[in-house]
mmCIF file of N, CA and C in Angstrom:
data_model
loop_
_atom_site.group_PDB
_atom_site.id
_atom_site.type_symbol
_atom_site.label_atom_id
_atom_site.label_comp_id
_atom_site.label_asym_id
_atom_site.label_seq_id
_atom_site.Cartn_x
_atom_site.Cartn_y
_atom_site.Cartn_z
ATOM 1 N N MET X 1 85.424 48.512 96.746
ATOM 2 C CA MET X 1 85.045 49.762 96.455
ATOM 3 C C MET X 1 86.231 50.563 97.137
ATOM 4 N N LYS X 2 86.301 51.930 96.382
ATOM 5 C CA LYS X 2 87.404 52.865 96.345
ATOM 6 C C LYS X 2 87.181 53.569 97.981
ATOM 7 N N PRO X 3 88.374 53.961 98.450
ATOM 8 C CA PRO X 3 87.774 54.942 99.764
ATOM 9 C C PRO X 3 87.192 56.252 99.029
ATOM 10 N N ILE X 4 86.551 56.810 99.951
ATOM 11 C CA ILE X 4 85.826 58.138 99.447
ATOM 12 C C ILE X 4 86.602 59.288 99.157
ATOM 13 N N ASP X 5 87.732 59.477 100.006
ATOM 14 C CA ASP X 5 88.544 60.451 99.642
ATOM 15 C C ASP X 5 89.476 60.164 98.350
ATOM 16 N N GLU X 6 89.684 58.889 97.539
ATOM 17 C CA GLU X 6 90.320 58.827 96.544
ATOM 18 C C GLU X 6 89.116 59.075 95.371
ATOM 19 N N ILE X 7 88.115 58.927 95.745
ATOM 20 C CA ILE X 7 86.898 59.260 94.755
ATOM 21 C C ILE X 7 86.796 60.722 94.582
ATOM 22 N N LEU X 8 86.871 61.435 95.629
ATOM 23 C CA LEU X 8 87.067 62.961 95.620
ATOM 24 C C LEU X 8 88.132 63.381 94.792
ATOM 25 N N TYR X 9 89.329 62.812 94.924
ATOM 26 C CA TYR X 9 90.576 63.261 94.584
ATOM 27 C C TYR X 9 90.623 62.941 92.847
ATOM 28 N N ASP X 10 89.910 61.944 92.687
ATOM 29 C CA ASP X 10 89.774 61.527 91.247
ATOM 30 C C ASP X 10 88.636 62.535 90.492
ATOM 31 N N LEU X 11 87.799 62.958 91.057
ATOM 32 C CA LEU X 11 86.830 64.041 90.821
ATOM 33 C C LEU X 11 87.180 65.132 90.492
ATOM 34 N N VAL X 12 88.056 65.843 91.143
ATOM 35 C CA VAL X 12 88.704 67.036 91.145
ATOM 36 C C VAL X 12 89.884 67.247 90.421
ATOM 37 N N TYR X 13 90.722 66.157 90.432
ATOM 38 C CA TYR X 13 92.283 66.090 89.559
ATOM 39 C C TYR X 13 92.145 66.732 88.237
ATOM 40 N N PRO X 14 91.100 66.617 87.104
ATOM 41 C CA PRO X 14 91.105 67.339 86.128
ATOM 42 C C PRO X 14 90.697 68.543 86.037
ATOM 43 N N LEU X 15 90.156 68.968 87.058
ATOM 44 C CA LEU X 15 89.852 70.762 87.185
ATOM 45 C C LEU X 15 90.990 71.448 87.740
ATOM 46 N N VAL X 16 92.061 70.932 88.062
ATOM 47 C CA VAL X 16 93.071 71.706 88.529
ATOM 48 C C VAL X 16 94.178 71.779 87.646
ATOM 49 N N GLU X 17 95.014 72.793 87.655
ATOM 50 C CA GLU X 17 96.066 73.130 86.633
ATOM 51 C C GLU X 17 97.583 72.503 87.425
ATOM 52 N N ASP X 18 97.697 72.648 88.539
ATOM 53 C CA ASP X 18 98.832 72.190 89.222
ATOM 54 C C ASP X 18 98.340 70.928 90.194
ATOM 55 N N THR X 19 98.558 69.901 89.377
ATOM 56 C CA THR X 19 98.107 68.406 89.825
ATOM 57 C C THR X 19 99.170 68.025 91.034
ATOM 58 N N LYS X 20 100.443 68.359 90.995
ATOM 59 C CA LYS X 20 101.192 67.929 92.151
ATOM 60 C C LYS X 20 100.957 68.402 93.483
ATOM 61 N N SER X 21 100.247 69.805 93.325
ATOM 62 C CA SER X 21 100.035 70.214 94.830
ATOM 63 C C SER X 21 98.672 69.813 95.437
ATOM 64 N N LEU X 22 97.824 68.921 94.588
ATOM 65 C CA LEU X 22 96.518 68.836 94.918
ATOM 66 C C LEU X 22 96.520 67.607 95.980
ATOM 67 N N SER X 23 95.854 67.636 96.839
ATOM 68 C CA SER X 23 95.658 66.546 97.694
ATOM 69 C C SER X 23 94.364 66.508 98.656
ATOM 70 N N VAL X 24 93.883 65.318 98.791
ATOM 71 C CA VAL X 24 92.538 65.367 99.812
ATOM 72 C C VAL X 24 92.874 64.524 100.811
ATOM 73 N N GLN X 25 92.692 64.962 102.024
ATOM 74 C CA GLN X 25 92.652 64.332 103.490
ATOM 75 C C GLN X 25 91.255 64.360 104.010
ATOM 76 N N ARG X 26 91.192 63.253 104.770
ATOM 77 C CA ARG X 26 90.334 62.883 105.839
ATOM 78 C C ARG X 26 90.369 63.673 106.868
ATOM 79 N N LEU X 27 89.961 64.382 107.784
ATOM 80 C CA LEU X 27 89.780 65.007 108.970
ATOM 81 C C LEU X 27 89.032 64.412 110.022
ATOM 82 N N PRO X 28 89.515 64.346 111.148
ATOM 83 C CA PRO X 28 88.772 63.973 112.192
ATOM 84 C C PRO X 28 87.592 64.291 112.722
ATOM 85 N N SER X 29 86.458 63.819 112.994
ATOM 86 C CA SER X 29 85.455 64.560 113.459
ATOM 87 C C SER X 29 84.686 64.124 114.685
ATOM 88 N N LEU X 30 83.851 65.001 115.289
ATOM 89 C CA LEU X 30 83.493 64.477 116.693
ATOM 90 C C LEU X 30 82.324 63.295 116.365
ATOM 91 N N ASP X 31 81.502 63.531 115.327
ATOM 92 C CA ASP X 31 80.245 62.865 115.009
ATOM 93 C C ASP X 31 80.814 61.696 114.208
ATOM 94 N N GLU X 32 80.275 60.456 114.686
ATOM 95 C CA GLU X 32 80.724 59.184 113.899
ATOM 96 C C GLU X 32 79.940 59.200 112.509
ATOM 97 N N LYS X 33 78.786 59.942 112.533
ATOM 98 C CA LYS X 33 78.143 59.993 111.294
ATOM 99 C C LYS X 33 78.392 61.082 110.514
ATOM 100 N N GLU X 34 79.779 61.678 110.596
ATOM 101 C CA GLU X 34 80.127 62.740 109.512
ATOM 102 C C GLU X 34 81.462 62.496 109.183
ATOM 103 N N LEU X 35 81.604 62.707 107.750
ATOM 104 C CA LEU X 35 82.963 62.551 107.360
ATOM 105 C C LEU X 35 83.456 63.740 106.636
ATOM 106 N N ILE X 36 84.636 64.234 107.301
ATOM 107 C CA ILE X 36 85.246 65.682 106.877
ATOM 108 C C ILE X 36 86.364 65.361 105.839
ATOM 109 N N LEU X 37 86.172 65.933 104.809
ATOM 110 C CA LEU X 37 87.302 65.721 103.557
ATOM 111 C C LEU X 37 87.745 67.095 103.280
ATOM 112 N N ALA X 38 89.087 67.308 103.287
ATOM 113 C CA ALA X 38 89.454 68.542 102.629
ATOM 114 C C ALA X 38 90.522 68.682 101.670
ATOM 115 N N ILE X 39 90.372 69.422 100.817
ATOM 116 C CA ILE X 39 90.757 69.664 99.256
ATOM 117 C C ILE X 39 91.752 70.602 99.566
ATOM 118 N N TYR X 40 93.083 70.346 99.279
ATOM 119 C CA TYR X 40 94.325 71.244 99.243
ATOM 120 C C TYR X 40 94.904 71.174 97.998
ATOM 121 N N ALA X 41 94.914 72.680 97.682
ATOM 122 C CA ALA X 41 95.611 72.947 96.168
ATOM 123 C C ALA X 41 96.202 74.383 96.252
ATOM 124 N N GLN X 42 96.511 74.791 95.188
ATOM 125 C CA GLN X 42 97.265 76.227 95.175
ATOM 126 C C GLN X 42 96.006 77.028 95.241
ATOM 127 N N SER X 43 96.095 78.263 95.516
ATOM 128 C CA SER X 43 95.070 79.178 95.722
ATOM 129 C C SER X 43 94.361 79.522 94.291
ATOM 130 N N SER X 44 94.819 79.693 93.207
ATOM 131 C CA SER X 44 94.196 79.597 92.022
ATOM 132 C C SER X 44 93.442 78.649 91.725
ATOM 133 N N ASP X 45 93.879 77.327 91.867
ATOM 134 C CA ASP X 45 93.159 76.058 91.743
ATOM 135 C C ASP X 45 91.948 76.126 92.614
ATOM 136 N N VAL X 46 91.980 76.492 93.955
ATOM 137 C CA VAL X 46 91.057 76.218 94.910
ATOM 138 C C VAL X 46 89.881 77.488 94.273
ATOM 139 N N ALA X 47 90.180 78.749 93.856
ATOM 140 C CA ALA X 47 89.459 79.662 93.273
ATOM 141 C C ALA X 47 88.567 78.685 91.915
ATOM 142 N N ARG X 48 89.116 78.128 91.289
ATOM 143 C CA ARG X 48 88.706 77.376 90.192
ATOM 144 C C ARG X 48 87.705 76.228 90.801
ATOM 145 N N LEU X 49 88.040 75.717 91.769
ATOM 146 C CA LEU X 49 87.230 74.412 92.219
ATOM 147 C C LEU X 49 86.018 75.040 92.901
ATOM 148 N N ILE X 50 86.001 76.197 93.707
ATOM 149 C CA ILE X 50 84.995 76.855 94.126
ATOM 150 C C ILE X 50 84.057 77.499 93.131
ATOM 151 N N GLY X 51 84.545 78.150 92.276
ATOM 152 C CA GLY X 51 83.737 78.731 90.851
ATOM 153 C C GLY X 51 83.133 80.161 91.392
ATOM 154 N N ARG X 52 82.639 80.690 90.330
ATOM 155 C CA ARG X 52 81.653 81.643 90.411
ATOM 156 C C ARG X 52 80.444 81.549 91.154
ATOM 157 N N GLN X 53 80.064 82.070 92.322
ATOM 158 C CA GLN X 53 79.264 82.014 93.147
ATOM 159 C C GLN X 53 79.252 80.771 93.790
ATOM 160 N N GLY X 54 80.209 79.870 93.925
ATOM 161 C CA GLY X 54 80.109 78.588 94.478
ATOM 162 C C GLY X 54 79.546 77.525 93.818
ATOM 163 N N VAL X 55 79.217 77.846 92.378
ATOM 164 C CA VAL X 55 78.854 76.938 91.693
ATOM 165 C C VAL X 55 79.759 75.545 91.560
ATOM 166 N N MET X 56 80.801 75.631 91.202
ATOM 167 C CA MET X 56 81.608 74.331 91.186
ATOM 168 C C MET X 56 81.552 73.586 92.558
ATOM 169 N N ALA X 57 81.841 74.360 93.699
ATOM 170 C CA ALA X 57 81.874 73.715 94.879
ATOM 171 C C ALA X 57 80.538 73.001 95.189
ATOM 172 N N HIS X 58 79.408 73.484 94.884
ATOM 173 C CA HIS X 58 78.075 73.264 95.158
ATOM 174 C C HIS X 58 77.947 71.864 94.157
ATOM 175 N N ALA X 59 78.360 71.663 92.930
ATOM 176 C CA ALA X 59 78.229 70.496 92.120
ATOM 177 C C ALA X 59 79.274 69.130 92.687
ATOM 178 N N ILE X 60 80.204 69.797 93.216
ATOM 179 C CA ILE X 60 81.038 68.868 93.873
ATOM 180 C C ILE X 60 80.720 68.131 95.187
ATOM 181 N N ARG X 61 80.032 68.732 95.994
ATOM 182 C CA ARG X 61 79.326 68.537 96.960
ATOM 183 C C ARG X 61 78.238 67.857 96.771
ATOM 184 N N GLN X 62 77.464 67.894 95.773
ATOM 185 C CA GLN X 62 76.229 67.167 95.282
ATOM 186 C C GLN X 62 76.641 65.906 94.644
ATOM 187 N N THR X 63 77.442 65.749 94.136
ATOM 188 C CA THR X 63 78.154 64.561 93.446
ATOM 189 C C THR X 63 78.606 63.567 94.574
ATOM 190 N N MET X 64 79.138 63.945 95.526
ATOM 191 C CA MET X 64 79.759 63.521 96.616
ATOM 192 C C MET X 64 78.746 63.162 97.673
ATOM 193 N N ALA X 65 77.543 63.701 97.576
ATOM 194 C CA ALA X 65 76.382 63.438 98.613
ATOM 195 C C ALA X 65 75.760 62.078 98.301
ATOM 196 N N ILE X 66 75.729 61.779 96.909
ATOM 197 C CA ILE X 66 75.547 60.293 96.328
ATOM 198 C C ILE X 66 76.191 59.362 97.004
ATOM 199 N N GLY X 67 77.621 59.414 97.167
ATOM 200 C CA GLY X 67 78.228 58.401 97.736
ATOM 201 C C GLY X 67 78.103 58.483 99.385
ATOM 202 N N SER X 68 77.539 59.567 99.872
ATOM 203 C CA SER X 68 77.340 59.502 101.405
ATOM 204 C C SER X 68 75.956 58.631 101.911
ATOM 205 N N ARG X 69 75.306 58.549 100.697
ATOM 206 C CA ARG X 69 73.851 57.899 101.116
ATOM 207 C C ARG X 69 74.335 56.293 101.360
ATOM 208 N N VAL X 70 75.385 55.974 100.531
ATOM 209 C CA VAL X 70 75.569 54.718 100.427
ATOM 210 C C VAL X 70 76.265 54.421 101.803
ATOM 211 N N LEU X 71 77.113 55.243 102.180
ATOM 212 C CA LEU X 71 77.810 54.808 103.410
ATOM 213 C C LEU X 71 76.953 55.241 104.497
ATOM 214 N N ASP X 72 76.037 55.841 104.583
ATOM 215 C CA ASP X 72 75.102 56.369 105.422
ATOM 216 C C ASP X 72 75.623 57.301 106.537
ATOM 217 N N GLN X 73 76.680 58.236 105.830
ATOM 218 C CA GLN X 73 77.449 59.257 106.687
ATOM 219 C C GLN X 73 77.025 60.453 106.011
ATOM 220 N N ARG X 74 77.131 61.835 106.520
ATOM 221 C CA ARG X 74 77.366 63.096 106.116
ATOM 222 C C ARG X 74 78.750 63.473 105.614
ATOM 223 N N ILE X 75 78.852 63.784 104.334
ATOM 224 C CA ILE X 75 80.283 64.319 103.881
ATOM 225 C C ILE X 75 80.066 65.848 103.923
ATOM 226 N N VAL X 76 81.274 66.041 104.550
ATOM 227 C CA VAL X 76 81.709 67.845 104.392
ATOM 228 C C VAL X 76 82.774 68.101 103.889
ATOM 229 N N ILE X 77 82.772 68.969 103.068
ATOM 230 C CA ILE X 77 83.881 68.988 102.006
ATOM 231 C C ILE X 77 84.294 70.381 102.150
ATOM 232 N N LYS X 78 85.854 70.675 102.744
ATOM 233 C CA LYS X 78 86.454 71.967 102.821
ATOM 234 C C LYS X 78 87.540 72.192 101.887
ATOM 235 N N PHE X 79 87.644 73.319 101.309
ATOM 236 C CA PHE X 79 88.553 73.772 100.002
ATOM 237 C C PHE X 79 89.711 74.733 101.132
ATOM 238 N N GLU X 80 90.697 74.247 100.879
ATOM 239 C CA GLU X 80 91.916 75.044 101.621
ATOM 240 C C GLU X 80 93.187 75.243 100.639
ATOM 241 N N SER X 81 93.601 76.296 100.662
ATOM 242 C CA SER X 81 94.696 76.603 99.631
ATOM 243 C C SER X 81 96.254 76.705 100.544
ATOM 244 N N TYR X 82 97.407 76.442 99.839
ATOM 245 C CA TYR X 82 98.610 76.370 100.339
ATOM 246 C C TYR X 82 99.330 77.972 100.343
#
């Protein structure tokens, strides 16, 4: 099974224009049941990933929530720009 951060990268890769600046990193968490993933991209790509009224961000989080049930962890996704 692929690591969850690679799955998230594969999910958002077709949605960004500048694919070279895209990266997904796992951040440390104090809770062992929580997994924090940060998506780093150009500011225009982050705006595209969040979408109008957060619709795209919500869809990405809902899609990744399916994987969190398999892992029995809560996934938190943060969007950051360079």
